[in-house]
mmCIF file of C-alpha atoms in Angstrom:
data_model
loop_
_atom_site.group_PDB
_atom_site.id
_atom_site.type_symbol
_atom_site.label_atom_id
_atom_site.label_comp_id
_atom_site.label_asym_id
_atom_site.label_seq_id
_atom_site.Cartn_x
_atom_site.Cartn_y
_atom_site.Cartn_z
ATOM 1 C CA GLU A 1 -12.459 8.977 15.395
ATOM 2 C CA LEU A 2 -10.940 9.234 11.931
ATOM 3 C CA ALA A 3 -14.031 11.054 10.635
ATOM 4 C CA ARG A 4 -13.714 13.577 13.483
ATOM 5 C CA SER A 5 -10.045 14.117 12.685
ATOM 6 C CA ILE A 6 -10.768 14.546 8.966
ATOM 7 C CA GLY A 7 -13.574 16.962 9.796
ATOM 8 C CA LEU A 8 -11.102 19.092 11.743
ATOM 9 C CA HIS A 9 -7.962 18.770 9.628
ATOM 10 C CA GLY A 10 -9.067 17.410 6.251
ATOM 11 C CA VAL A 11 -7.517 14.398 4.542
ATOM 12 C CA LEU A 12 -3.778 14.660 5.172
ATOM 13 C CA GLU A 13 -2.722 11.822 2.883
ATOM 14 C CA PRO A 14 -4.324 11.236 -0.538
ATOM 15 C CA ILE A 15 -5.928 7.919 -1.329
ATOM 16 C CA SER A 16 -4.728 5.730 -4.205
ATOM 17 C CA VAL A 17 -7.224 4.936 -6.980
ATOM 18 C CA ARG A 18 -7.266 3.158 -10.331
ATOM 19 C CA ALA A 19 -9.695 3.471 -13.248
ATOM 20 C CA HIS A 20 -12.768 1.233 -13.016
ATOM 21 C CA ALA A 21 -12.482 -1.515 -15.639
ATOM 22 C CA GLN A 22 -16.133 -1.383 -16.794
ATOM 23 C CA ARG A 23 -17.331 2.119 -15.874
ATOM 24 C CA GLU A 24 -15.559 4.962 -17.631
ATOM 25 C CA GLY A 25 -14.976 7.987 -15.442
ATOM 26 C CA ARG A 26 -15.296 5.914 -12.247
ATOM 27 C CA PHE A 27 -12.495 4.815 -9.947
ATOM 28 C CA VAL A 28 -11.744 1.977 -7.558
ATOM 29 C CA VAL A 29 -9.855 2.583 -4.311
ATOM 30 C CA ASN A 30 -6.508 0.786 -4.104
ATOM 31 C CA ARG A 31 -5.487 2.130 -0.702
ATOM 32 C CA GLY A 32 -7.291 4.500 1.622
ATOM 33 C CA GLU A 33 -10.762 2.994 1.884
ATOM 34 C CA ARG A 34 -10.994 3.897 5.585
ATOM 35 C CA ARG A 35 -10.051 7.499 4.788
ATOM 36 C CA LEU A 36 -12.712 7.582 2.064
ATOM 37 C CA ARG A 37 -15.430 6.224 4.392
ATOM 38 C CA ALA A 38 -14.384 8.586 7.181
ATOM 39 C CA SER A 39 -14.384 11.522 4.738
ATOM 40 C CA ARG A 40 -17.944 10.703 3.735
ATOM 41 C CA MET A 41 -18.926 10.511 7.410
ATOM 42 C CA ALA A 42 -17.301 13.937 7.891
ATOM 43 C CA GLY A 43 -19.457 15.315 5.068
ATOM 44 C CA LEU A 44 -16.712 15.846 2.481
ATOM 45 C CA ASN A 45 -17.696 15.557 -1.183
ATOM 46 C CA THR A 46 -14.155 15.378 -2.556
ATOM 47 C CA ILE A 47 -10.813 14.253 -1.165
ATOM 48 C CA PRO A 48 -7.266 14.193 -2.522
ATOM 49 C CA ALA A 49 -6.384 11.103 -4.545
ATOM 50 C CA PHE A 50 -3.714 9.978 -6.958
ATOM 51 C CA LEU A 51 -4.019 7.607 -9.885
ATOM 52 C CA ASP A 52 -2.097 4.332 -9.536
ATOM 53 C CA GLU A 53 -3.082 1.653 -12.037
ATOM 54 C CA ARG A 54 -1.181 -1.059 -10.186
ATOM 55 C CA HIS A 55 -3.550 -3.383 -8.357
ATOM 56 C CA ASP A 56 -2.276 -5.582 -5.571
ATOM 57 C CA PRO A 57 -4.825 -6.475 -2.879
ATOM 58 C CA TYR A 58 -1.928 -7.430 -0.609
ATOM 59 C CA ALA A 59 -0.560 -3.876 -0.615
ATOM 60 C CA GLN A 60 -3.592 -2.462 1.213
ATOM 61 C CA ALA A 61 -3.840 -5.420 3.578
ATOM 62 C CA ALA A 62 -0.135 -5.254 4.445
ATOM 63 C CA GLU A 63 -0.327 -1.478 4.950
ATOM 64 C CA ASN A 64 -3.297 -1.826 7.297
ATOM 65 C CA LEU A 65 -1.674 -4.711 9.174
ATOM 66 C CA HIS A 66 1.495 -2.732 9.777
ATOM 67 C CA ARG A 67 -0.525 0.233 11.004
ATOM 68 C CA GLU A 68 -2.738 -2.150 13.001
ATOM 69 C CA ASP A 69 -5.797 -0.538 11.405
ATOM 70 C CA MET A 70 -7.196 -3.791 10.064
ATOM 71 C CA SER A 71 -9.452 -5.713 12.417
ATOM 72 C CA PRO A 72 -8.859 -9.459 12.669
ATOM 73 C CA PHE A 73 -12.304 -9.978 11.121
ATOM 74 C CA ASP A 74 -11.429 -7.794 8.118
ATOM 75 C CA LEU A 75 -8.204 -9.749 7.724
ATOM 76 C CA ALA A 76 -10.137 -13.036 7.947
ATOM 77 C CA ARG A 77 -12.382 -11.812 5.128
ATOM 78 C CA PHE A 78 -9.288 -10.834 3.103
ATOM 79 C CA ILE A 79 -7.796 -14.315 3.607
ATOM 80 C CA ALA A 80 -11.059 -15.986 2.591
ATOM 81 C CA GLU A 81 -11.156 -13.885 -0.605
ATOM 82 C CA ARG A 82 -7.584 -14.847 -1.490
ATOM 83 C CA GLU A 83 -8.371 -18.528 -0.822
ATOM 84 C CA ARG A 84 -11.413 -18.311 -3.125
ATOM 85 C CA GLU A 85 -8.993 -17.019 -5.771
ATOM 86 C CA GLY A 86 -7.003 -20.234 -5.293
ATOM 87 C CA GLN A 87 -4.136 -18.928 -3.175
ATOM 88 C CA SER A 88 -2.752 -21.077 -0.370
ATOM 89 C CA ARG A 89 -2.380 -19.900 3.199
ATOM 90 C CA ALA A 90 1.371 -20.320 2.855
ATOM 91 C CA GLU A 91 1.357 -17.896 -0.102
ATOM 92 C CA ILE A 92 -0.898 -15.462 1.762
ATOM 93 C CA ALA A 93 1.416 -15.605 4.789
ATOM 94 C CA ARG A 94 4.489 -15.030 2.626
ATOM 95 C CA ARG A 95 2.947 -12.052 0.810
ATOM 96 C CA LEU A 96 1.766 -10.438 4.052
ATOM 97 C CA GLY A 97 5.050 -11.141 5.826
ATOM 98 C CA LYS A 98 3.322 -13.078 8.602
ATOM 99 C CA PRO A 99 3.810 -16.608 9.971
ATOM 100 C CA ARG A 100 1.505 -19.263 8.518
ATOM 101 C CA SER A 101 0.206 -20.002 12.038
ATOM 102 C CA PHE A 102 -0.960 -16.376 12.281
ATOM 103 C CA ILE A 103 -2.864 -16.718 8.987
ATOM 104 C CA THR A 104 -4.446 -19.994 10.159
ATOM 105 C CA GLU A 105 -5.637 -18.421 13.407
ATOM 106 C CA VAL A 106 -7.045 -15.359 11.672
ATOM 107 C CA ALA A 107 -8.741 -17.476 8.983
ATOM 108 C CA ALA A 108 -10.595 -19.365 11.731
ATOM 109 C CA LEU A 109 -12.428 -16.119 12.517
ATOM 110 C CA ILE A 110 -14.252 -16.009 9.175
ATOM 111 C CA ASP A 111 -17.129 -17.984 10.665
ATOM 112 C CA ALA A 112 -16.740 -16.857 14.266
ATOM 113 C CA PRO A 113 -20.125 -16.769 15.978
ATOM 114 C CA PRO A 114 -21.711 -13.315 16.394
ATOM 115 C CA PRO A 115 -21.215 -13.200 20.200
ATOM 116 C CA VAL A 116 -17.431 -13.347 19.675
ATOM 117 C CA ARG A 117 -17.573 -10.490 17.177
ATOM 118 C CA GLU A 118 -19.817 -8.485 19.510
ATOM 119 C CA ALA A 119 -17.412 -8.921 22.436
ATOM 120 C CA PHE A 120 -14.541 -7.821 20.179
ATOM 121 C CA ASP A 121 -16.478 -4.783 18.920
ATOM 122 C CA GLN A 122 -17.242 -3.830 22.537
ATOM 123 C CA GLY A 123 -13.502 -3.903 23.297
ATOM 124 C CA ARG A 124 -13.868 -6.757 25.794
ATOM 125 C CA LEU A 125 -11.326 -9.036 24.087
ATOM 126 C CA GLY A 126 -8.510 -6.552 23.651
ATOM 127 C CA ALA A 127 -6.176 -6.899 20.691
ATOM 128 C CA ASP A 128 -4.964 -10.434 21.461
ATOM 129 C CA LEU A 129 -5.620 -12.533 18.363
ATOM 130 C CA ARG A 130 -5.064 -15.711 20.369
ATOM 131 C CA VAL A 131 -8.010 -14.824 22.649
ATOM 132 C CA LEU A 132 -10.264 -14.415 19.608
ATOM 133 C CA TYR A 133 -9.033 -17.654 18.034
ATOM 134 C CA ARG A 134 -9.391 -19.739 21.204
ATOM 135 C CA LEU A 135 -12.773 -18.211 22.055
ATOM 136 C CA ALA A 136 -14.123 -18.785 18.535
ATOM 137 C CA GLY A 137 -13.086 -22.443 18.803
ATOM 138 C CA ALA A 138 -14.447 -22.740 22.336
ATOM 139 C CA ILE A 139 -17.876 -21.430 21.422
ATOM 140 C CA LYS A 140 -18.163 -24.206 18.828
ATOM 141 C CA ALA A 141 -16.774 -26.997 21.028
ATOM 142 C CA ARG A 142 -18.197 -25.803 24.360
ATOM 143 C CA PRO A 143 -21.062 -23.427 23.604
ATOM 144 C CA HIS A 144 -22.523 -23.387 27.128
ATOM 145 C CA ASP A 145 -19.216 -22.530 28.835
ATOM 146 C CA ALA A 146 -18.124 -20.041 26.184
ATOM 147 C CA THR A 147 -21.519 -18.322 26.156
ATOM 148 C CA ALA A 148 -21.357 -18.010 29.949
ATOM 149 C CA LEU A 149 -17.891 -16.456 29.686
ATOM 150 C CA LEU A 150 -19.095 -14.018 27.003
ATOM 151 C CA ALA A 151 -22.099 -13.093 29.170
ATOM 152 C CA SER A 152 -19.873 -12.212 32.119
ATOM 153 C CA PRO A 153 -19.214 -8.484 32.602
ATOM 154 C CA GLY A 154 -15.898 -6.841 31.862
ATOM 155 C CA PRO A 155 -12.909 -7.755 29.733
ATOM 156 C CA ILE A 156 -12.070 -11.325 28.767
ATOM 157 C CA SER A 157 -8.380 -12.218 28.845
ATOM 158 C CA ARG A 158 -6.409 -15.112 27.432
ATOM 159 C CA ALA A 159 -6.173 -16.504 30.986
ATOM 160 C CA ASP A 160 -9.994 -16.395 31.295
ATOM 161 C CA VAL A 161 -10.418 -18.380 28.079
ATOM 162 C CA GLU A 162 -7.699 -20.894 28.994
ATOM 163 C CA ALA A 163 -9.171 -21.369 32.491
ATOM 164 C CA MET A 164 -12.610 -22.006 30.984
ATOM 165 C CA LEU A 165 -11.146 -24.554 28.579
ATOM 166 C CA ALA A 166 -9.248 -26.296 31.386
ATOM 167 C CA ARG A 167 -12.424 -26.866 33.425
ATOM 168 C CA PRO A 168 -14.690 -29.839 32.760
ATOM 169 C CA CYS A 169 -17.631 -29.059 30.480
ATOM 170 C CA ALA A 170 -20.527 -27.385 32.274
ATOM 171 C CA VAL A 171 -23.081 -29.530 30.436
ATOM 172 C CA VAL A 172 -22.484 -33.288 30.324
ATOM 173 C CA GLY A 173 -22.198 -34.449 26.750
ATOM 174 C CA GLU A 174 -21.726 -30.930 25.375
ATOM 175 C CA ALA A 175 -18.255 -31.583 24.020
ATOM 176 C CA ALA A 176 -19.269 -34.984 22.694
ATOM 177 C CA GLY A 177 -22.320 -33.464 21.013
ATOM 178 C CA ALA A 178 -20.222 -30.720 19.473
ATOM 179 C CA ALA A 179 -17.668 -33.247 18.237
ATOM 180 C CA ALA A 180 -20.390 -35.448 16.753
ATOM 181 C CA GLY A 181 -21.812 -32.424 14.920
ATOM 182 C CA SER A 182 -18.463 -31.568 13.307
#
């Protein structure tokens, strides 16, 4: 969609770049990575950019969160990167201006099983982070039931996930086996 828009109207807002630390004459994108990718898809060889040597990975994440351009899976990857750098979830939450519970739920998606990601990419889970979080947990604790829910046609709502979790396990011992494996 963005590539189509850029193909028609060009890049309306320049991206922010900084000089590459090891490769002279090369640049690293601070903000605007989606615009850059979409511009490439639209066949553009150059786009407007401005030089900004400040580097704050939170700035791009916060910008994308406020615009709602960042998928929960991209945010989960961002959180995992910050944690590898030694930052706490409380610090990440503070810097993004989000509740710690939100960060915890998003972080749980870093190892969400592929069927959850596929359902999200297909638009079947909507934009409700809680549905993603509960479904990612359910597929680990109750794989048979969660897989059956994911295999059903149409959208999956929070009520669908909660109803599935409220029912007894479809396979006897499934929950106990999942708990023993954790």
